[in-house]
Amino acid sequence: MPFWGRKKKQDSTPAARPESAPDSRQPTIEGPSSPAPPPSPAEKKGLFARMASSLGRIKDGLAKTRGFLAAGFGSIFSIRGKIDQAKLDQLEELMITADMGIDTVTKLLDRVRAAWRNREIETTDQLQDFLKAQLKALLTQQDVGIGHAEKPPTVILVAGVNGSGKTTSIAKLANHFRDRGGRVLLCASDTYRAAAVEQLTIWAERLGVDIVRHQRGGDPGAVAYDACDAALARGADVLIVDTAGRLHTQQNLMRELEKIRRVIEKKIPGAPHEVILVLDATTGQNAIAQAKQFREAIKVTGIFLAKLDGTAKGGIVVAVKDQLGIPVKFIGLGEKPADIQPFDPDAFVEALFA
């Protein structure tokens, strides 16, 4: 429900700050004019528990991908059909076209061909079951659960290039944790892009969560420092830190991102507990190149794959996991805050073949 923020004054004699915190501007900490009562322990019990994804929601969100694959799968996986080289070649081409990546597809098809030669699989329905099992195994090699602090707050640092859907994805994350009984605080450390702070503030108002922000052009590290202070003081369960959208080739901005991380680490030991990189699923293999650079700079722990509903090539999920070794933790399946699903490998694979 929308709310009108109110400003809360900070002590006029702030304590000495570590690296990246010095900024003469006073932070603005806005929250609901009528804060909700604190969630009960029962409400918070499942805050970071692994959530089962809705197969129906994922099927709907993957409608374009499923439509793209349907014709090809239909001719390959015919009832009681026999496997032959032509079908395997057709399957390989279809998977590459779906953006699963040449290296990944080659590895998967090598296993399929070996199983066929060894007569482990002979019919196309056996082929489908074998391929589904291989995809699920690949996607579950790492834990897709959400890392969190033993003692609140859990800090989630979010990065991504401009246009990736980062701000909307942050709103979805905030909505996800708020709906599970968590006290959520947003940090607007994207102080450079025009309207970035305003956009995140609007989302905070819509969702009824607090936000820490400085004026445009302020020191991003200082905003993160103040947000950590506020999260500790207010008993927040989750602090989500936005960062300036940047290209993976902009080394100065990548260094700034490293600096923000160091500020958070010094203020809250063990934080950030998750470093989420937002990737635009519609950019296909270019997303892989972006992710490799971010991975080196900030130790990415998980991927939020945004705009998955907007592409017919949802196989990018498989390529991201296989080529980067970073688990996909959330997928975005629409524009609304509720259009988020914790990534469930089994549900995703079943939806592809549904």
CSV table of C-alpha atoms in Angstrom, one decimal:
chain,number,residue,atom,x,y,z
A,1,MET,CA,0.0,0.0,0.0
A,2,PRO,CA,1.4,3.4,-0.9
A,3,PHE,CA,2.6,5.7,2.0
A,4,TRP,CA,4.0,9.1,2.4
A,5,GLY,CA,7.5,9.1,3.7
A,6,ARG,CA,8.7,11.2,6.6
A,7,LYS,CA,12.2,12.3,7.2
A,8,LYS,CA,14.0,11.4,10.4
A,9,LYS,CA,16.8,13.5,11.7
A,10,GLN,CA,20.2,12.0,12.4
A,11,ASP,CA,22.5,13.0,15.2
A,12,SER,CA,24.4,16.1,14.2
A,13,THR,CA,27.8,14.6,15.4
A,14,PRO,CA,28.3,11.4,13.4
A,15,ALA,CA,30.9,9.0,14.5
A,16,ALA,CA,34.2,8.6,12.6
A,17,ARG,CA,33.7,6.5,9.5
A,18,PRO,CA,35.9,4.1,7.7
A,19,GLU,CA,36.9,4.0,4.0
A,20,SER,CA,34.3,5.4,1.6
A,21,ALA,CA,32.1,6.8,4.3
A,22,PRO,CA,33.1,10.4,4.5
A,23,ASP,CA,30.3,12.5,3.0
A,24,SER,CA,29.2,15.8,4.5
A,25,ARG,CA,25.6,15.3,3.3
A,26,GLN,CA,23.1,14.1,5.9
A,27,PRO,CA,21.3,10.9,4.9
A,28,THR,CA,17.6,10.8,4.4
A,29,ILE,CA,16.0,7.8,6.0
A,30,GLU,CA,12.4,7.5,5.0
A,31,GLY,CA,9.8,5.1,6.3
A,32,PRO,CA,6.1,4.5,6.5
A,33,SER,CA,4.2,7.2,8.4
A,34,SER,CA,2.4,4.4,10.2
A,35,PRO,CA,4.9,1.6,10.5
A,36,ALA,CA,3.5,-1.9,10.6
A,37,PRO,CA,4.0,-3.9,13.9
A,38,PRO,CA,7.1,-6.1,14.0
A,39,PRO,CA,6.5,-9.5,12.5
A,40,SER,CA,6.2,-12.5,14.8
A,41,PRO,CA,8.8,-15.2,15.0
A,42,ALA,CA,6.4,-17.5,13.3
A,43,GLU,CA,6.0,-15.1,10.4
A,44,LYS,CA,9.8,-14.8,10.0
A,45,LYS,CA,10.4,-18.5,10.2
A,46,GLY,CA,10.4,-19.0,6.4
A,47,LEU,CA,12.2,-15.8,5.5
A,48,PHE,CA,15.2,-17.5,3.9
A,49,ALA,CA,13.8,-21.0,3.6
A,50,ARG,CA,13.9,-22.4,0.1
A,51,MET,CA,10.6,-21.7,-1.5
A,52,ALA,CA,9.1,-24.1,-4.0
A,53,SER,CA,8.4,-22.3,-7.3
A,54,SER,CA,4.9,-22.5,-8.8
A,55,LEU,CA,5.1,-24.7,-11.9
A,56,GLY,CA,2.1,-22.9,-13.3
A,57,ARG,CA,3.7,-19.5,-12.8
A,58,ILE,CA,6.9,-20.6,-14.5
A,59,LYS,CA,5.1,-22.2,-17.4
A,60,ASP,CA,3.2,-18.9,-17.9
A,61,GLY,CA,6.4,-16.9,-17.7
A,62,LEU,CA,8.2,-19.1,-20.1
A,63,ALA,CA,5.4,-19.0,-22.7
A,64,LYS,CA,7.6,-17.5,-25.4
A,65,THR,CA,10.4,-20.0,-24.8
A,66,ARG,CA,7.9,-22.9,-24.7
A,67,GLY,CA,6.3,-21.7,-27.9
A,68,PHE,CA,9.7,-21.5,-29.6
A,69,LEU,CA,10.6,-25.0,-28.4
A,70,ALA,CA,7.3,-26.7,-28.9
A,71,ALA,CA,7.4,-27.4,-32.6
A,72,GLY,CA,11.0,-28.7,-32.5
A,73,PHE,CA,10.4,-30.8,-29.4
A,74,GLY,CA,7.1,-32.1,-30.9
A,75,SER,CA,8.9,-33.6,-33.9
A,76,ILE,CA,11.8,-35.0,-31.9
A,77,PHE,CA,10.0,-36.5,-29.0
A,78,SER,CA,7.3,-38.3,-30.9
A,79,ILE,CA,5.5,-41.1,-29.0
A,80,ARG,CA,7.4,-44.4,-29.2
A,81,GLY,CA,9.7,-42.9,-31.8
A,82,LYS,CA,13.2,-44.3,-32.4
A,83,ILE,CA,16.3,-42.2,-31.8
A,84,ASP,CA,18.5,-41.6,-34.9
A,85,GLN,CA,21.3,-39.3,-35.8
A,86,ALA,CA,19.0,-36.8,-37.6
A,87,LYS,CA,16.9,-36.4,-34.4
A,88,LEU,CA,20.0,-35.8,-32.3
A,89,ASP,CA,21.3,-33.2,-34.8
A,90,GLN,CA,18.0,-31.5,-34.7
A,91,LEU,CA,17.9,-31.5,-30.9
A,92,GLU,CA,21.4,-30.0,-30.8
A,93,GLU,CA,20.5,-27.2,-33.2
A,94,LEU,CA,17.3,-26.4,-31.3
A,95,MET,CA,19.1,-26.2,-28.0
A,96,ILE,CA,21.8,-23.9,-29.4
A,97,THR,CA,19.2,-21.7,-30.9
A,98,ALA,CA,17.4,-21.5,-27.5
A,99,ASP,CA,20.6,-19.9,-26.2
A,100,MET,CA,21.9,-22.7,-24.1
A,101,GLY,CA,25.4,-22.1,-25.4
A,102,ILE,CA,27.5,-24.1,-27.8
A,103,ASP,CA,29.8,-25.5,-25.1
A,104,THR,CA,27.0,-26.5,-22.8
A,105,VAL,CA,25.0,-28.1,-25.6
A,106,THR,CA,28.0,-30.0,-26.9
A,107,LYS,CA,28.6,-31.4,-23.4
A,108,LEU,CA,25.0,-32.4,-22.9
A,109,LEU,CA,24.7,-34.0,-26.4
A,110,ASP,CA,27.9,-35.9,-25.9
A,111,ARG,CA,26.3,-37.6,-22.9
A,112,VAL,CA,23.1,-38.2,-24.9
A,113,ARG,CA,25.0,-39.8,-27.8
A,114,ALA,CA,27.1,-42.0,-25.4
A,115,ALA,CA,23.9,-43.2,-23.7
A,116,TRP,CA,22.4,-44.0,-27.2
A,117,ARG,CA,25.5,-45.9,-28.4
A,118,ASN,CA,25.5,-47.9,-25.2
A,119,ARG,CA,21.8,-48.6,-25.7
A,120,GLU,CA,20.9,-47.0,-22.4
A,121,ILE,CA,18.3,-45.1,-24.3
A,122,GLU,CA,16.6,-46.2,-27.6
A,123,THR,CA,13.3,-44.4,-27.9
A,124,THR,CA,12.6,-40.7,-28.0
A,125,ASP,CA,10.5,-40.7,-24.8
A,126,GLN,CA,13.6,-42.2,-23.1
A,127,LEU,CA,15.7,-39.5,-24.7
A,128,GLN,CA,13.4,-36.8,-23.3
A,129,ASP,CA,13.6,-38.3,-19.8
A,130,PHE,CA,17.4,-38.6,-20.0
A,131,LEU,CA,17.8,-35.0,-21.2
A,132,LYS,CA,15.5,-33.7,-18.5
A,133,ALA,CA,17.6,-35.5,-15.9
A,134,GLN,CA,20.8,-34.2,-17.3
A,135,LEU,CA,19.5,-30.6,-17.2
A,136,LYS,CA,18.2,-30.9,-13.7
A,137,ALA,CA,21.6,-32.4,-12.6
A,138,LEU,CA,23.5,-29.5,-14.2
A,139,LEU,CA,21.2,-26.8,-12.6
A,140,THR,CA,21.4,-28.3,-9.1
A,141,GLN,CA,25.2,-28.7,-8.8
A,142,GLN,CA,25.2,-25.7,-6.4
A,143,ASP,CA,22.8,-24.7,-3.7
A,144,VAL,CA,20.2,-22.2,-5.0
A,145,GLY,CA,19.1,-21.2,-1.5
A,146,ILE,CA,19.6,-17.7,-0.2
A,147,GLY,CA,22.6,-17.0,2.0
A,148,HIS,CA,21.7,-15.1,5.2
A,149,ALA,CA,23.2,-13.9,8.4
A,150,GLU,CA,22.9,-15.9,11.6
A,151,LYS,CA,22.0,-12.6,13.3
A,152,PRO,CA,20.1,-9.9,11.3
A,153,PRO,CA,20.5,-8.0,9.2
A,154,THR,CA,21.2,-10.0,6.1
A,155,VAL,CA,22.8,-7.7,3.5
A,156,ILE,CA,22.2,-8.3,-0.2
A,157,LEU,CA,24.3,-6.3,-2.6
A,158,VAL,CA,22.8,-5.9,-6.1
A,159,ALA,CA,24.7,-5.1,-9.2
A,160,GLY,CA,24.0,-5.0,-12.9
A,161,VAL,CA,24.3,-2.9,-16.1
A,162,ASN,CA,21.9,-0.1,-16.9
A,163,GLY,CA,18.8,-1.4,-18.6
A,164,SER,CA,19.1,-4.9,-17.1
A,165,GLY,CA,16.0,-4.4,-15.0
A,166,LYS,CA,18.0,-3.9,-11.8
A,167,THR,CA,15.7,-1.4,-10.0
A,168,THR,CA,12.6,-3.4,-10.7
A,169,SER,CA,14.4,-6.6,-9.6
A,170,ILE,CA,15.3,-4.9,-6.3
A,171,ALA,CA,11.6,-4.1,-5.8
A,172,LYS,CA,10.7,-7.7,-6.4
A,173,LEU,CA,13.3,-8.9,-3.9
A,174,ALA,CA,12.0,-6.4,-1.3
A,175,ASN,CA,8.4,-7.6,-2.0
A,176,HIS,CA,9.5,-11.2,-1.7
A,177,PHE,CA,11.1,-10.8,1.8
A,178,ARG,CA,8.4,-8.4,3.0
A,179,ASP,CA,5.7,-10.9,2.1
A,180,ARG,CA,7.5,-13.5,4.2
A,181,GLY,CA,7.4,-11.3,7.3
A,182,GLY,CA,10.8,-9.6,7.0
A,183,ARG,CA,11.6,-6.0,7.9
A,184,VAL,CA,13.2,-4.7,4.7
A,185,LEU,CA,15.4,-1.7,4.3
A,186,LEU,CA,16.5,-0.4,0.9
A,187,CYS,CA,19.8,1.5,0.3
A,188,ALA,CA,19.9,3.9,-2.7
A,189,SER,CA,23.7,3.8,-3.5
A,190,ASP,CA,23.1,4.5,-7.2
A,191,THR,CA,23.7,8.2,-6.7
A,192,TYR,CA,24.9,9.0,-10.3
A,193,ARG,CA,22.1,8.1,-12.7
A,194,ALA,CA,19.4,10.7,-13.1
A,195,ALA,CA,16.2,9.7,-11.3
A,196,ALA,CA,17.7,6.5,-9.9
A,197,VAL,CA,17.2,7.5,-6.3
A,198,GLU,CA,13.7,8.8,-7.1
A,199,GLN,CA,12.7,5.5,-8.8
A,200,LEU,CA,13.9,3.4,-5.8
A,201,THR,CA,12.1,5.8,-3.4
A,202,ILE,CA,8.9,5.4,-5.3
A,203,TRP,CA,9.2,1.6,-5.1
A,204,ALA,CA,9.9,1.9,-1.3
A,205,GLU,CA,6.7,3.9,-0.9
A,206,ARG,CA,4.6,1.5,-2.9
A,207,LEU,CA,5.9,-1.5,-1.0
A,208,GLY,CA,5.8,0.2,2.4
A,209,VAL,CA,9.5,-0.4,3.3
A,210,ASP,CA,12.1,2.0,4.5
A,211,ILE,CA,14.9,3.5,2.4
A,212,VAL,CA,18.2,5.3,3.1
A,213,ARG,CA,19.3,7.8,0.5
A,214,HIS,CA,21.6,10.8,-0.1
A,215,GLN,CA,21.3,13.6,-2.6
A,216,ARG,CA,22.2,12.8,-6.2
A,217,GLY,CA,26.0,12.8,-6.7
A,218,GLY,CA,26.8,11.7,-3.2
A,219,ASP,CA,29.3,9.1,-2.2
A,220,PRO,CA,27.8,5.7,-2.8
A,221,GLY,CA,30.0,4.2,-0.1
A,222,ALA,CA,28.7,6.7,2.4
A,223,VAL,CA,25.1,5.8,1.6
A,224,ALA,CA,25.9,2.1,2.1
A,225,TYR,CA,27.6,3.0,5.5
A,226,ASP,CA,24.6,4.9,6.7
A,227,ALA,CA,22.2,2.2,5.5
A,228,CYS,CA,24.2,-0.4,7.5
A,229,ASP,CA,23.9,1.9,10.6
A,230,ALA,CA,20.1,2.3,10.0
A,231,ALA,CA,19.6,-1.5,9.5
A,232,LEU,CA,21.3,-2.2,12.8
A,233,ALA,CA,19.5,0.5,14.7
A,234,ARG,CA,16.0,-0.4,13.3
A,235,GLY,CA,16.3,-4.1,13.6
A,236,ALA,CA,16.0,-4.7,9.9
A,237,ASP,CA,16.0,-8.3,8.7
A,238,VAL,CA,17.1,-7.6,5.2
A,239,LEU,CA,19.1,-4.7,3.8
A,240,ILE,CA,19.1,-4.5,0.0
A,241,VAL,CA,21.8,-2.3,-1.4
A,242,ASP,CA,21.4,-0.8,-4.9
A,243,THR,CA,24.5,0.2,-6.8
A,244,ALA,CA,25.0,2.3,-9.9
A,245,GLY,CA,24.4,0.6,-13.2
A,246,ARG,CA,27.6,0.1,-15.0
A,247,LEU,CA,29.1,-1.6,-18.0
A,248,HIS,CA,31.4,-4.5,-17.2
A,249,THR,CA,34.1,-2.7,-19.2
A,250,GLN,CA,34.0,0.5,-17.0
A,251,GLN,CA,36.9,-0.4,-14.7
A,252,ASN,CA,36.6,2.8,-12.6
A,253,LEU,CA,33.0,2.0,-11.7
A,254,MET,CA,33.8,-1.6,-11.1
A,255,ARG,CA,36.4,-0.5,-8.6
A,256,GLU,CA,33.8,1.7,-6.9
A,257,LEU,CA,31.6,-1.4,-6.6
A,258,GLU,CA,34.5,-3.2,-4.9
A,259,LYS,CA,34.8,-0.2,-2.5
A,260,ILE,CA,31.1,-0.4,-1.5
A,261,ARG,CA,31.6,-4.0,-0.7
A,262,ARG,CA,34.5,-3.3,1.5
A,263,VAL,CA,32.6,-0.6,3.4
A,264,ILE,CA,29.8,-3.1,4.0
A,265,GLU,CA,32.2,-5.8,5.2
A,266,LYS,CA,33.8,-3.4,7.7
A,267,LYS,CA,30.5,-2.2,9.1
A,268,ILE,CA,28.8,-5.6,9.3
A,269,PRO,CA,31.2,-8.6,9.6
A,270,GLY,CA,30.4,-11.3,7.2
A,271,ALA,CA,28.4,-9.0,4.9
A,272,PRO,CA,27.3,-8.9,2.2
A,273,HIS,CA,25.7,-12.3,2.6
A,274,GLU,CA,24.6,-12.4,-1.0
A,275,VAL,CA,25.9,-10.5,-4.0
A,276,ILE,CA,23.2,-10.7,-6.7
A,277,LEU,CA,24.0,-9.8,-10.3
A,278,VAL,CA,20.9,-8.9,-12.3
A,279,LEU,CA,21.1,-10.1,-15.9
A,280,ASP,CA,18.7,-9.3,-18.7
A,281,ALA,CA,17.6,-12.7,-20.2
A,282,THR,CA,16.8,-11.0,-23.5
A,283,THR,CA,20.4,-10.1,-24.2
A,284,GLY,CA,21.4,-13.8,-24.5
A,285,GLN,CA,25.0,-14.7,-24.6
A,286,ASN,CA,26.1,-11.1,-24.0
A,287,ALA,CA,24.8,-11.6,-20.5
A,288,ILE,CA,27.5,-14.2,-20.0
A,289,ALA,CA,30.3,-11.8,-20.9
A,290,GLN,CA,28.9,-9.2,-18.5
A,291,ALA,CA,28.7,-11.7,-15.7
A,292,LYS,CA,32.3,-12.9,-16.1
A,293,GLN,CA,33.6,-9.4,-15.4
A,294,PHE,CA,31.3,-8.8,-12.4
A,295,ARG,CA,32.3,-12.2,-11.0
A,296,GLU,CA,35.9,-11.2,-10.9
A,297,ALA,CA,35.3,-7.9,-9.3
A,298,ILE,CA,32.7,-8.5,-6.6
A,299,LYS,CA,32.5,-12.3,-6.0
A,300,VAL,CA,29.0,-12.7,-7.3
A,301,THR,CA,27.1,-15.4,-5.4
A,302,GLY,CA,23.9,-15.6,-7.3
A,303,ILE,CA,22.1,-14.4,-10.5
A,304,PHE,CA,18.7,-12.7,-10.7
A,305,LEU,CA,17.7,-13.4,-14.3
A,306,ALA,CA,15.3,-10.6,-15.2
A,307,LYS,CA,12.8,-10.4,-18.1
A,308,LEU,CA,12.7,-14.1,-18.7
A,309,ASP,CA,9.1,-13.8,-19.8
A,310,GLY,CA,10.3,-11.4,-22.6
A,311,THR,CA,12.5,-13.9,-24.5
A,312,ALA,CA,11.9,-17.0,-26.6
A,313,LYS,CA,15.4,-18.1,-25.6
A,314,GLY,CA,15.0,-19.1,-22.0
A,315,GLY,CA,17.8,-21.6,-22.4
A,316,ILE,CA,20.1,-18.8,-21.3
A,317,VAL,CA,19.4,-20.1,-17.7
A,318,VAL,CA,21.3,-23.3,-18.5
A,319,ALA,CA,24.2,-21.4,-20.2
A,320,VAL,CA,24.6,-19.0,-17.2
A,321,LYS,CA,24.8,-21.8,-14.7
A,322,ASP,CA,27.1,-24.1,-16.8
A,323,GLN,CA,29.5,-21.4,-18.1
A,324,LEU,CA,29.7,-19.2,-15.0
A,325,GLY,CA,29.4,-21.7,-12.2
A,326,ILE,CA,27.1,-19.2,-10.4
A,327,PRO,CA,23.6,-20.4,-9.4
A,328,VAL,CA,20.5,-18.6,-10.7
A,329,LYS,CA,18.6,-17.8,-7.5
A,330,PHE,CA,15.7,-15.7,-8.8
A,331,ILE,CA,13.9,-15.3,-12.1
A,332,GLY,CA,11.7,-12.3,-13.1
A,333,LEU,CA,8.6,-13.2,-15.0
A,334,GLY,CA,6.8,-9.9,-15.4
A,335,GLU,CA,6.8,-6.2,-14.5
A,336,LYS,CA,4.9,-6.4,-11.1
A,337,PRO,CA,6.6,-6.7,-7.7
A,338,ALA,CA,5.0,-10.1,-7.3
A,339,ASP,CA,6.4,-11.4,-10.6
A,340,ILE,CA,9.4,-13.1,-9.0
A,341,GLN,CA,10.1,-16.8,-8.5
A,342,PRO,CA,12.8,-18.4,-6.5
A,343,PHE,CA,14.7,-20.5,-9.0
A,344,ASP,CA,13.6,-24.1,-8.9
A,345,PRO,CA,15.6,-26.3,-11.3
A,346,ASP,CA,13.1,-29.1,-11.4
A,347,ALA,CA,10.1,-26.8,-12.0
A,348,PHE,CA,12.1,-24.9,-14.7
A,349,VAL,CA,13.0,-28.0,-16.6
A,350,GLU,CA,9.5,-29.4,-16.4
A,351,ALA,CA,8.1,-26.1,-17.7
A,352,LEU,CA,10.5,-26.2,-20.7
A,353,PHE,CA,9.1,-29.6,-21.7
A,354,ALA,CA,5.5,-29.0,-20.7
